[in-house]
Backbone as CSV, one residue per row, in Angstrom:
resi,resn,N_x,N_y,N_z,CA_x,CA_y,CA_z,C_x,C_y,C_z
1,MET,3.311,30.935,-4.790,3.722,29.601,-5.229,3.291,28.565,-4.199
2,MET,2.615,27.525,-4.668,2.102,26.504,-3.754,3.230,25.609,-3.258
3,LYS,3.208,25.311,-1.961,4.204,24.419,-1.390,3.960,22.983,-1.848
4,LYS,5.028,22.213,-1.893,4.894,20.799,-2.254,4.156,20.061,-1.135
5,PRO,3.331,19.065,-1.509,2.587,18.334,-0.484,3.500,17.435,0.346
6,ILE,3.161,17.306,1.620,3.931,16.467,2.529,3.300,15.076,2.587
7,ILE,4.109,14.067,2.316,3.631,12.686,2.290,4.246,11.925,3.462
8,GLY,3.397,11.446,4.356,3.865,10.617,5.455,4.115,9.194,4.991
9,ILE,5.211,8.605,5.455,5.567,7.221,5.099,5.726,6.404,6.379
10,THR,5.147,5.222,6.386,5.323,4.334,7.533,6.508,3.409,7.284
11,PRO,7.550,3.468,8.107,8.710,2.599,7.921,8.491,1.226,8.534
12,ASP,9.334,0.282,8.141,9.344,-1.041,8.760,10.077,-0.935,10.093
13,TYR,9.918,-1.966,10.934,10.578,-1.942,12.239,11.155,-3.308,12.561
14,SER,12.398,-3.330,13.042,13.069,-4.566,13.446,13.153,-4.624,14.966
15,TYR,12.500,-5.631,15.575,12.593,-5.809,17.017,14.002,-6.249,17.426
16,GLU,14.633,-7.078,16.568,15.965,-7.588,16.886,17.000,-6.461,16.940
17,LYS,16.906,-5.545,15.992,17.873,-4.445,15.914,17.357,-3.162,16.562
18,THR,16.093,-3.204,17.042,15.429,-2.001,17.579,15.680,-0.806,16.665
19,ARG,15.324,-1.015,15.395,15.650,-0.013,14.384,14.533,0.091,13.344
20,PHE,14.189,1.321,12.974,13.273,1.550,11.868,14.068,1.563,10.570
21,LYS,13.420,1.161,9.469,14.115,1.174,8.190,13.128,1.443,7.065
22,ILE,13.649,1.993,5.970,12.829,2.325,4.808,13.695,2.196,3.561
23,SER,13.135,1.638,2.502,13.858,1.561,1.239,13.861,2.934,0.568
24,GLU,15.003,3.301,0.007,15.087,4.585,-0.680,14.214,4.619,-1.926
25,ASP,13.774,3.464,-2.413,12.888,3.438,-3.581,11.610,4.224,-3.315
26,TYR,11.072,4.125,-2.093,9.844,4.850,-1.760,10.076,6.360,-1.774
27,THR,11.109,6.790,-1.088,11.360,8.232,-1.014,11.738,8.795,-2.376
28,ASN,12.517,8.053,-3.143,12.895,8.525,-4.479,11.678,8.668,-5.382
29,ALA,10.753,7.703,-5.298,9.545,7.757,-6.132,8.692,8.974,-5.778
30,LEU,8.582,9.264,-4.487,7.788,10.421,-4.058,8.463,11.738,-4.426
31,LEU,9.766,11.802,-4.248,10.499,13.012,-4.615,10.379,13.290,-6.108
32,LYS,10.502,12.252,-6.919,10.389,12.418,-8.367,9.003,12.898,-8.766
33,ALA,7.989,12.461,-7.995,6.609,12.850,-8.289,6.267,14.236,-7.755
34,GLY,7.191,14.838,-6.987,6.955,16.196,-6.496,6.477,16.290,-5.068
35,GLY,6.552,15.184,-4.320,6.146,15.211,-2.924,7.324,15.390,-1.990
36,VAL,7.016,15.678,-0.729,8.042,15.806,0.311,7.813,14.681,1.318
37,PRO,8.624,13.619,1.266,8.411,12.476,2.160,8.916,12.736,3.572
38,VAL,8.103,12.326,4.555,8.514,12.380,5.962,8.129,11.057,6.612
39,LEU,8.940,10.584,7.534,8.665,9.319,8.202,7.713,9.526,9.371
40,LEU,6.810,8.559,9.546,5.847,8.585,10.650,6.173,7.442,11.606
41,PHE,6.237,7.743,12.891,6.656,6.750,13.871,5.555,6.448,14.887
42,PRO,5.470,5.191,15.332,4.506,4.829,16.374,4.692,5.666,17.625
43,GLY,3.586,5.970,18.274,3.638,6.768,19.494,3.330,8.226,19.257
44,GLU,3.393,8.661,18.006,3.084,10.053,17.681,1.569,10.260,17.606
45,ASP,1.141,11.476,17.851,-0.251,11.829,17.599,-0.482,11.816,16.098
46,PHE,-1.747,11.889,15.703,-2.016,11.889,14.264,-1.306,13.077,13.612
47,PRO,-0.587,12.843,12.522,0.191,13.907,11.879,-0.700,14.852,11.065
48,ASP,-1.194,15.891,11.709,-2.103,16.825,11.042,-1.450,17.566,9.881
49,PHE,-0.128,17.544,9.827,0.598,18.305,8.822,0.738,17.566,7.483
50,VAL,0.353,16.294,7.412,0.565,15.552,6.166,-0.613,15.745,5.213
51,ASP,-0.320,15.599,3.927,-1.331,15.738,2.879,-1.656,14.405,2.213
52,GLY,-0.977,13.364,2.628,-1.214,12.015,2.127,-0.343,11.050,2.912
53,ILE,-0.700,9.767,2.888,0.081,8.764,3.605,0.355,7.579,2.692
54,LEU,1.612,7.138,2.700,2.037,5.947,1.961,2.316,4.842,2.970
55,PHE,1.545,3.751,2.883,1.761,2.571,3.716,2.638,1.600,2.932
56,THR,3.813,1.313,3.469,4.823,0.565,2.724,4.719,-0.942,2.954
57,GLY,5.571,-1.679,2.233,5.631,-3.123,2.367,6.374,-3.545,3.624
58,GLY,6.432,-4.854,3.847,7.117,-5.354,5.030,6.657,-6.746,5.399
59,GLY,6.761,-7.079,6.673,6.426,-8.417,7.147,4.932,-8.668,7.239
60,ASP,4.600,-9.811,7.834,3.202,-10.226,7.923,2.456,-9.471,9.021
61,ILE,1.137,-9.509,8.936,0.261,-8.855,9.905,-0.261,-9.907,10.881
62,ASP,-0.334,-9.559,12.144,-0.835,-10.472,13.167,-2.266,-10.896,12.820
63,PRO,-2.517,-12.206,12.612,-3.865,-12.658,12.239,-4.936,-12.308,13.269
64,LEU,-4.552,-12.166,14.532,-5.534,-11.787,15.544,-6.135,-10.415,15.250
65,ARG,-5.407,-9.615,14.478,-5.898,-8.278,14.101,-7.079,-8.349,13.147
66,PHE,-7.204,-9.486,12.436,-8.361,-9.620,11.543,-9.178,-10.863,11.877
67,GLY,-9.162,-11.238,13.150,-10.076,-12.252,13.664,-9.746,-13.686,13.351
68,GLU,-8.471,-13.997,13.124,-8.069,-15.371,12.818,-6.935,-15.820,13.724
69,GLU,-6.814,-17.147,13.872,-5.652,-17.722,14.542,-4.551,-17.921,13.499
70,PRO,-3.279,-17.814,13.903,-2.190,-17.943,12.933,-2.003,-19.374,12.440
71,ILE,-1.835,-19.523,11.133,-1.469,-20.817,10.579,0.057,-20.912,10.566
72,ARG,0.583,-22.104,10.341,2.031,-22.314,10.436,2.821,-21.454,9.453
73,GLN,2.207,-21.151,8.308,2.927,-20.415,7.263,2.948,-18.903,7.499
74,ASN,2.203,-18.432,8.501,2.249,-17.000,8.785,3.637,-16.647,9.302
75,GLY,4.201,-15.547,8.802,5.583,-15.211,9.108,5.747,-14.287,10.299
76,GLN,6.893,-13.618,10.339,7.229,-12.728,11.438,6.306,-11.520,11.460
77,ILE,5.842,-11.165,12.643,4.924,-10.028,12.778,5.573,-8.919,13.591
78,SER,4.999,-7.722,13.480,5.481,-6.557,14.212,4.280,-5.906,14.907
79,PRO,3.989,-6.306,16.162,2.824,-5.746,16.865,2.838,-4.226,16.933
80,LEU,4.026,-3.650,17.134,4.140,-2.188,17.204,3.669,-1.546,15.907
81,ARG,4.129,-2.086,14.797,3.773,-1.529,13.502,2.299,-1.769,13.181
82,ASP,1.807,-2.972,13.480,0.396,-3.287,13.213,-0.526,-2.289,13.907
83,GLU,-0.305,-2.108,15.200,-1.190,-1.239,15.984,-1.175,0.188,15.454
84,TYR,0.024,0.699,15.191,0.132,2.084,14.739,-0.482,2.277,13.359
85,GLU,-0.144,1.403,12.419,-0.633,1.595,11.051,-2.141,1.436,10.948
86,LEU,-2.707,0.500,11.684,-4.159,0.313,11.621,-4.893,1.528,12.196
87,SER,-4.431,2.040,13.330,-5.080,3.225,13.909,-4.865,4.449,13.024
88,LEU,-3.664,4.566,12.463,-3.350,5.676,11.569,-4.237,5.645,10.333
89,CYS,-4.398,4.460,9.759,-5.196,4.324,8.540,-6.670,4.618,8.790
90,LYS,-7.197,4.123,9.888,-8.610,4.368,10.202,-8.889,5.861,10.351
91,GLU,-8.009,6.563,11.040,-8.201,8.003,11.225,-8.020,8.745,9.906
92,ALA,-7.048,8.319,9.100,-6.813,8.961,7.806,-8.014,8.801,6.888
93,MET,-8.655,7.636,6.935,-9.852,7.414,6.120,-10.982,8.331,6.557
94,LYS,-11.111,8.555,7.863,-12.146,9.467,8.364,-11.913,10.883,7.854
95,ARG,-10.639,11.246,7.692,-10.282,12.601,7.268,-10.197,12.749,5.750
96,ASN,-10.453,11.648,5.029,-10.415,11.655,3.558,-9.046,12.040,3.000
97,LEU,-7.985,11.629,3.688,-6.641,11.851,3.172,-6.385,10.956,1.959
98,PRO,-5.623,11.424,0.981,-5.149,10.536,-0.081,-4.259,9.448,0.539
99,LEU,-4.519,8.194,0.182,-3.793,7.057,0.744,-3.298,6.142,-0.355
100,PHE,-2.088,5.632,-0.180,-1.489,4.718,-1.149,-0.855,3.575,-0.352
101,GLY,-1.310,2.342,-0.609,-0.779,1.180,0.093,-0.041,0.259,-0.857
102,VAL,1.162,-0.150,-0.471,1.990,-1.035,-1.294,2.201,-2.358,-0.561
103,CYS,1.822,-3.457,-1.193,2.008,-4.810,-0.678,1.380,-4.949,0.713
104,ARG,2.175,-5.059,1.761,1.623,-5.092,3.120,0.730,-3.872,3.372
105,GLY,1.121,-2.730,2.801,0.341,-1.516,2.977,-1.072,-1.639,2.450
106,MET,-1.237,-2.345,1.337,-2.568,-2.605,0.797,-3.357,-3.476,1.772
107,GLN,-2.708,-4.464,2.360,-3.377,-5.361,3.298,-3.789,-4.622,4.573
108,ILE,-2.928,-3.723,5.054,-3.271,-2.902,6.223,-4.506,-2.056,5.939
109,MET,-4.551,-1.431,4.770,-5.692,-0.599,4.409,-6.972,-1.425,4.354
110,ASN,-6.866,-2.630,3.822,-8.045,-3.494,3.709,-8.552,-3.925,5.078
111,ILE,-7.634,-4.303,5.969,-8.028,-4.706,7.319,-8.630,-3.528,8.081
112,ALA,-8.043,-2.343,7.902,-8.567,-1.143,8.566,-10.009,-0.857,8.149
113,ALA,-10.361,-1.272,6.931,-11.723,-1.060,6.418,-12.634,-2.259,6.689
114,GLY,-12.143,-3.226,7.467,-12.982,-4.378,7.827,-12.824,-5.585,6.933
115,GLY,-11.840,-5.574,6.035,-11.618,-6.712,5.147,-10.712,-7.759,5.763
116,GLY,-10.375,-8.777,4.963,-9.530,-9.865,5.449,-8.408,-10.169,4.473
117,ILE,-7.463,-10.996,4.922,-6.369,-11.411,4.043,-6.107,-12.905,4.192
118,TYR,-5.546,-13.490,3.150,-5.047,-14.853,3.223,-3.702,-14.820,3.931
119,GLN,-3.537,-15.659,4.951,-2.253,-15.714,5.646,-1.168,-16.337,4.772
120,ASP,-1.566,-17.245,3.900,-0.646,-17.827,2.937,-1.442,-18.216,1.694
121,ILE,-1.123,-17.597,0.577,-1.898,-17.782,-0.647,-1.908,-19.234,-1.097
122,GLU,-0.731,-19.834,-1.169,-0.634,-21.197,-1.708,-1.442,-22.185,-0.879
123,VAL,-1.323,-22.097,0.442,-2.025,-23.027,1.325,-3.527,-22.796,1.307
124,GLN,-3.936,-21.539,1.355,-5.354,-21.231,1.545,-6.155,-21.094,0.262
125,THR,-5.479,-20.937,-0.876,-6.226,-20.858,-2.140,-5.876,-21.989,-3.099
126,GLY,-4.736,-22.626,-2.890,-4.326,-23.701,-3.791,-3.812,-23.212,-5.134
127,THR,-3.521,-21.930,-5.262,-3.064,-21.397,-6.540,-1.723,-22.007,-6.950
128,THR,-1.519,-22.090,-8.244,-0.228,-22.543,-8.779,0.568,-21.375,-9.366
129,LEU,-0.001,-20.170,-9.313,0.706,-18.994,-9.811,1.759,-18.551,-8.789
130,LYS,2.947,-18.239,-9.268,4.037,-17.838,-8.375,3.886,-16.368,-8.006
131,HIS,3.649,-16.109,-6.724,3.469,-14.737,-6.251,4.699,-14.194,-5.533
132,SER,5.649,-15.047,-5.220,6.886,-14.602,-4.572,8.046,-14.913,-5.506
133,GLN,8.404,-13.937,-6.315,9.321,-14.168,-7.419,10.758,-14.426,-6.988
134,GLN,11.458,-15.176,-7.798,12.900,-15.383,-7.658,13.563,-14.748,-8.867
135,ALA,13.440,-13.447,-8.917,13.933,-12.633,-10.029,14.292,-11.272,-9.456
136,PRO,15.091,-10.480,-10.166,15.417,-9.143,-9.664,14.160,-8.349,-9.309
137,ARG,14.231,-7.588,-8.236,13.056,-6.875,-7.709,12.347,-5.999,-8.746
138,PRO,13.054,-5.308,-9.617,12.347,-4.446,-10.582,11.673,-5.212,-11.720
139,TYR,11.949,-6.502,-11.834,11.499,-7.269,-13.002,10.059,-7.756,-12.829
140,ALA,9.237,-7.579,-13.852,7.849,-8.030,-13.818,7.779,-9.526,-14.111
141,THR,7.061,-10.275,-13.266,7.051,-11.739,-13.414,5.672,-12.346,-13.659
142,HIS,4.593,-11.587,-13.487,3.274,-12.110,-13.895,2.371,-10.951,-14.285
143,SER,1.340,-11.267,-15.011,0.450,-10.221,-15.527,-0.752,-10.018,-14.607
144,ILE,-1.360,-8.842,-14.718,-2.622,-8.548,-14.040,-3.591,-7.968,-15.063
145,THR,-4.862,-8.200,-14.832,-5.910,-7.672,-15.688,-6.590,-6.502,-14.977
146,ILE,-6.668,-5.371,-15.648,-7.269,-4.170,-15.071,-8.776,-4.203,-15.307
147,ILE,-9.529,-3.934,-14.279,-10.988,-4.007,-14.360,-11.538,-2.784,-15.099
148,PRO,-12.353,-3.019,-16.136,-12.900,-1.912,-16.931,-13.691,-0.917,-16.081
149,GLY,-13.524,0.364,-16.357,-14.252,1.413,-15.662,-13.624,1.854,-14.356
150,SER,-12.567,1.179,-13.927,-11.915,1.548,-12.667,-11.063,2.799,-12.848
151,GLN,-10.733,3.439,-11.733,-9.842,4.590,-11.786,-8.477,4.186,-12.330
152,LEU,-8.050,2.969,-11.992,-6.760,2.486,-12.475,-6.752,2.340,-13.990
153,GLU,-7.860,1.856,-14.551,-7.934,1.734,-16.016,-7.923,3.113,-16.669
154,LYS,-8.611,4.058,-16.069,-8.634,5.417,-16.625,-7.247,6.055,-16.586
155,LEU,-6.468,5.701,-15.563,-5.116,6.243,-15.439,-4.178,5.599,-16.448
156,TRP,-4.205,4.286,-16.532,-3.253,3.556,-17.371,-3.716,3.372,-18.816
157,ARG,-5.026,3.403,-19.037,-5.600,3.203,-20.376,-5.098,1.898,-21.011
158,THR,-5.155,0.852,-20.212,-4.787,-0.475,-20.708,-5.592,-1.512,-19.942
159,SER,-5.693,-2.702,-20.496,-6.463,-3.759,-19.838,-5.585,-4.823,-19.203
160,LYS,-4.285,-4.787,-19.500,-3.389,-5.816,-18.970,-1.972,-5.269,-18.884
161,ILE,-1.270,-5.669,-17.821,0.098,-5.216,-17.629,0.821,-6.244,-16.762
162,ALA,2.135,-6.290,-16.858,2.930,-7.199,-16.033,3.525,-6.436,-14.852
163,VAL,3.571,-7.105,-13.697,4.084,-6.473,-12.476,5.055,-7.418,-11.767
164,ASN,5.846,-6.855,-10.835,6.659,-7.711,-9.991,5.786,-8.312,-8.888
165,SER,6.295,-9.279,-8.164,5.459,-9.991,-7.190,6.332,-10.525,-6.065
166,LEU,6.140,-9.994,-4.846,7.016,-10.321,-3.721,6.206,-10.497,-2.438
167,HIS,5.232,-11.402,-2.490,4.358,-11.558,-1.324,3.835,-12.992,-1.241
168,HIS,3.460,-13.399,-0.039,2.806,-14.708,0.117,1.426,-14.558,0.752
169,GLN,1.067,-13.304,1.073,-0.269,-13.018,1.581,-1.011,-12.130,0.587
170,ALA,-2.345,-12.095,0.707,-3.143,-11.311,-0.232,-4.525,-11.052,0.355
171,VAL,-5.237,-10.114,-0.233,-6.602,-9.802,0.191,-7.517,-10.989,-0.070
172,SER,-8.280,-11.389,0.952,-9.247,-12.482,0.788,-10.638,-11.941,0.478
173,PHE,-11.067,-10.930,1.234,-12.315,-10.231,0.907,-12.121,-8.760,1.205
174,LEU,-12.764,-7.926,0.417,-12.536,-6.489,0.468,-13.261,-5.815,1.626
175,GLY,-12.588,-4.818,2.194,-13.189,-4.022,3.250,-14.221,-3.053,2.702
176,LYS,-14.975,-2.435,3.604,-16.048,-1.519,3.229,-15.525,-0.363,2.390
177,GLY,-16.167,-0.146,1.255,-15.822,0.971,0.381,-14.814,0.635,-0.696
178,PHE,-14.103,-0.497,-0.543,-13.096,-0.862,-1.534,-13.705,-1.676,-2.682
179,HIS,-13.190,-1.428,-3.877,-13.543,-2.193,-5.067,-12.253,-2.727,-5.678
180,ALA,-12.278,-3.953,-6.155,-11.116,-4.488,-6.864,-10.961,-3.739,-8.176
181,CYS,-9.717,-3.390,-8.523,-9.483,-2.727,-9.809,-8.440,-3.443,-10.652
182,ALA,-7.876,-4.546,-10.125,-6.977,-5.388,-10.913,-6.913,-6.762,-10.266
183,ARG,-6.799,-7.790,-11.110,-6.695,-9.157,-10.602,-5.592,-9.904,-11.337
184,SER,-4.995,-10.865,-10.651,-4.012,-11.746,-11.281,-4.753,-12.878,-11.990
185,ALA,-4.010,-13.700,-12.716,-4.621,-14.765,-13.528,-5.372,-15.785,-12.680
186,ASP,-5.001,-15.926,-11.399,-5.696,-16.871,-10.522,-6.864,-16.233,-9.782
187,GLY,-7.193,-14.982,-10.120,-8.365,-14.321,-9.559,-8.135,-13.520,-8.300
188,LEU,-6.906,-13.498,-7.793,-6.638,-12.730,-6.583,-6.660,-11.224,-6.860
189,THR,-7.090,-10.455,-5.876,-7.122,-9.004,-6.004,-5.697,-8.453,-5.952
190,GLU,-5.276,-7.828,-7.036,-3.933,-7.250,-7.112,-3.926,-5.750,-6.875
191,ALA,-5.085,-5.125,-7.003,-5.199,-3.694,-6.713,-6.634,-3.406,-6.306
192,MET,-6.800,-2.438,-5.421,-8.136,-2.058,-4.948,-8.183,-0.545,-4.791
193,GLU,-9.371,0.006,-4.902,-9.534,1.451,-4.813,-10.869,1.791,-4.184
194,MET,-10.983,3.015,-3.710,-12.258,3.550,-3.247,-12.707,4.568,-4.289
195,PRO,-13.609,4.195,-5.186,-13.971,5.052,-6.318,-14.534,6.414,-5.926
196,GLU,-15.174,6.489,-4.746,-15.778,7.771,-4.352,-14.767,8.728,-3.735
197,LYS,-13.547,8.250,-3.500,-12.504,9.095,-2.923,-11.617,9.667,-4.026
198,ASP,-10.926,10.758,-3.704,-10.026,11.378,-4.665,-8.880,10.440,-5.009
199,PHE,-8.240,9.860,-3.984,-7.186,8.871,-4.226,-7.019,8.001,-2.992
200,VAL,-7.563,6.792,-3.049,-7.311,5.750,-2.052,-7.069,4.474,-2.842
201,LEU,-5.812,4.064,-2.921,-5.411,2.956,-3.790,-4.459,2.029,-3.063
202,GLY,-4.678,0.730,-3.222,-3.746,-0.267,-2.711,-3.324,-1.177,-3.842
203,VAL,-2.037,-1.484,-3.924,-1.526,-2.396,-4.944,-0.696,-3.476,-4.273
204,GLN,-0.769,-4.694,-4.797,-0.073,-5.807,-4.172,1.381,-5.918,-4.625
205,TRP,1.704,-5.318,-5.750,3.086,-5.348,-6.240,3.880,-4.178,-5.647
206,HIS,5.129,-4.003,-6.113,5.988,-2.934,-5.616,6.310,-1.945,-6.741
207,PRO,5.446,-0.951,-6.965,5.660,0.013,-8.050,6.886,0.892,-7.847
208,GLU,7.259,1.106,-6.588,8.406,1.972,-6.305,9.717,1.402,-6.842
209,SER,9.730,0.089,-7.106,10.958,-0.581,-7.558,11.009,-0.805,-9.063
210,MET,9.923,-0.499,-9.775,9.838,-0.893,-11.184,10.313,0.174,-12.167
211,HIS,10.154,1.440,-11.845,10.699,2.540,-12.660,10.175,2.541,-14.104
212,THR,8.900,2.243,-14.281,8.267,2.345,-15.595,7.311,3.525,-15.584
213,LYS,6.889,3.975,-16.753,6.005,5.143,-16.809,4.673,4.859,-16.122
214,GLU,4.183,3.614,-16.216,2.903,3.282,-15.583,3.018,3.343,-14.065
215,GLN,4.097,2.775,-13.526,4.257,2.761,-12.072,4.558,4.157,-11.535
216,GLU,5.334,4.919,-12.273,5.608,6.294,-11.862,4.348,7.146,-11.882
217,ALA,3.411,6.811,-12.781,2.144,7.548,-12.853,1.327,7.364,-11.579
218,LEU,1.446,6.200,-10.933,0.729,5.982,-9.673,1.183,6.997,-8.628
219,PHE,2.486,7.185,-8.514,3.014,8.141,-7.535,2.681,9.579,-7.928
220,SER,2.713,9.871,-9.231,2.377,11.224,-9.689,0.941,11.580,-9.347
221,HIS,0.017,10.672,-9.591,-1.390,10.951,-9.302,-1.652,10.986,-7.799
222,PHE,-0.939,10.174,-7.056,-1.036,10.222,-5.592,-0.601,11.593,-5.082
223,VAL,0.532,12.069,-5.546,1.053,13.371,-5.107,0.147,14.503,-5.573
224,GLN,-0.423,14.381,-6.764,-1.358,15.397,-7.241,-2.600,15.468,-6.354
225,ALA,-3.091,14.299,-5.927,-4.236,14.272,-5.013,-3.850,14.892,-3.673
226,ALA,-2.611,14.631,-3.217,-2.126,15.233,-1.976,-2.021,16.752,-2.100
227,SER,-1.668,17.228,-3.285,-1.610,18.677,-3.526,-2.997,19.299,-3.403
228,ARG,-3.995,18.614,-3.926,-5.364,19.123,-3.814,-5.811,19.129,-2.347
229,TYR,-5.430,18.086,-1.620,-5.770,18.034,-0.195,-5.068,19.169,0.560
230,HIS,-3.806,19.401,0.221,-3.044,20.486,0.862,-3.739,21.829,0.643
231,LYS,-4.217,22.035,-0.557,-4.896,23.293,-0.871,-6.155,23.460,-0.028
232,ARG,-6.907,22.362,0.145,-8.115,22.420,0.983,-7.738,22.608,2.445
233,ARG,-6.685,21.908,2.884,-6.280,21.958,4.289,-5.789,23.343,4.712
234,THR,-5.156,24.035,3.824,-4.559,25.331,4.158,-5.386,26.521,3.684
235,ALA,-6.559,26.245,3.132,-7.418,27.340,2.651,-7.879,28.195,3.839
236,PRO,-7.913,29.506,3.658,-8.335,30.400,4.768,-9.809,30.226,5.087
């Protein structure tokens, strides 16, 4: 009997409370999909035992990490988390691990691949679309269009869907190897993937909080890809 794949999760960190934290929505979504979630902490060596990594949401990323000076609207940053997640992601990409990035996690993956982000969508793009909702977290507040031929379209078999939205930053240009696979009505990249990889996906919304069949399918396919990686990793 094959063991369940181990999924590493990067938690948020509070400097004020000197405390790591994680929403149970992430762990519950992975458990339901058949994975075994474990937390990854800064200062550790690369976790050779994991079969996939989930980069979670959280605060803003230090603009100096992607070659920019901070604008006034850039929010609270976590240097400890930035350094660890970027190095972790770069090494994971070299090893072809299945990767799933949510909100900030998508932005970390993009920066690790050489891409950039908008420090503040409204200021830097002039969009009038509301990306930071004032509605219950699980509730979908704007639609996205799925790009034809993408892995995401093949998974969902739809061209349009509504998602929740809890961010003020977004991908400005894609890193090496990434392709946009969903966009919002104002043209911003809402999801990105590496088509040549088994599973490397970043989404700007929070699927772990939505509890719909489409969002649960993202975690199921992520865990399935991690299972395939586990089989390769442990093969004699």
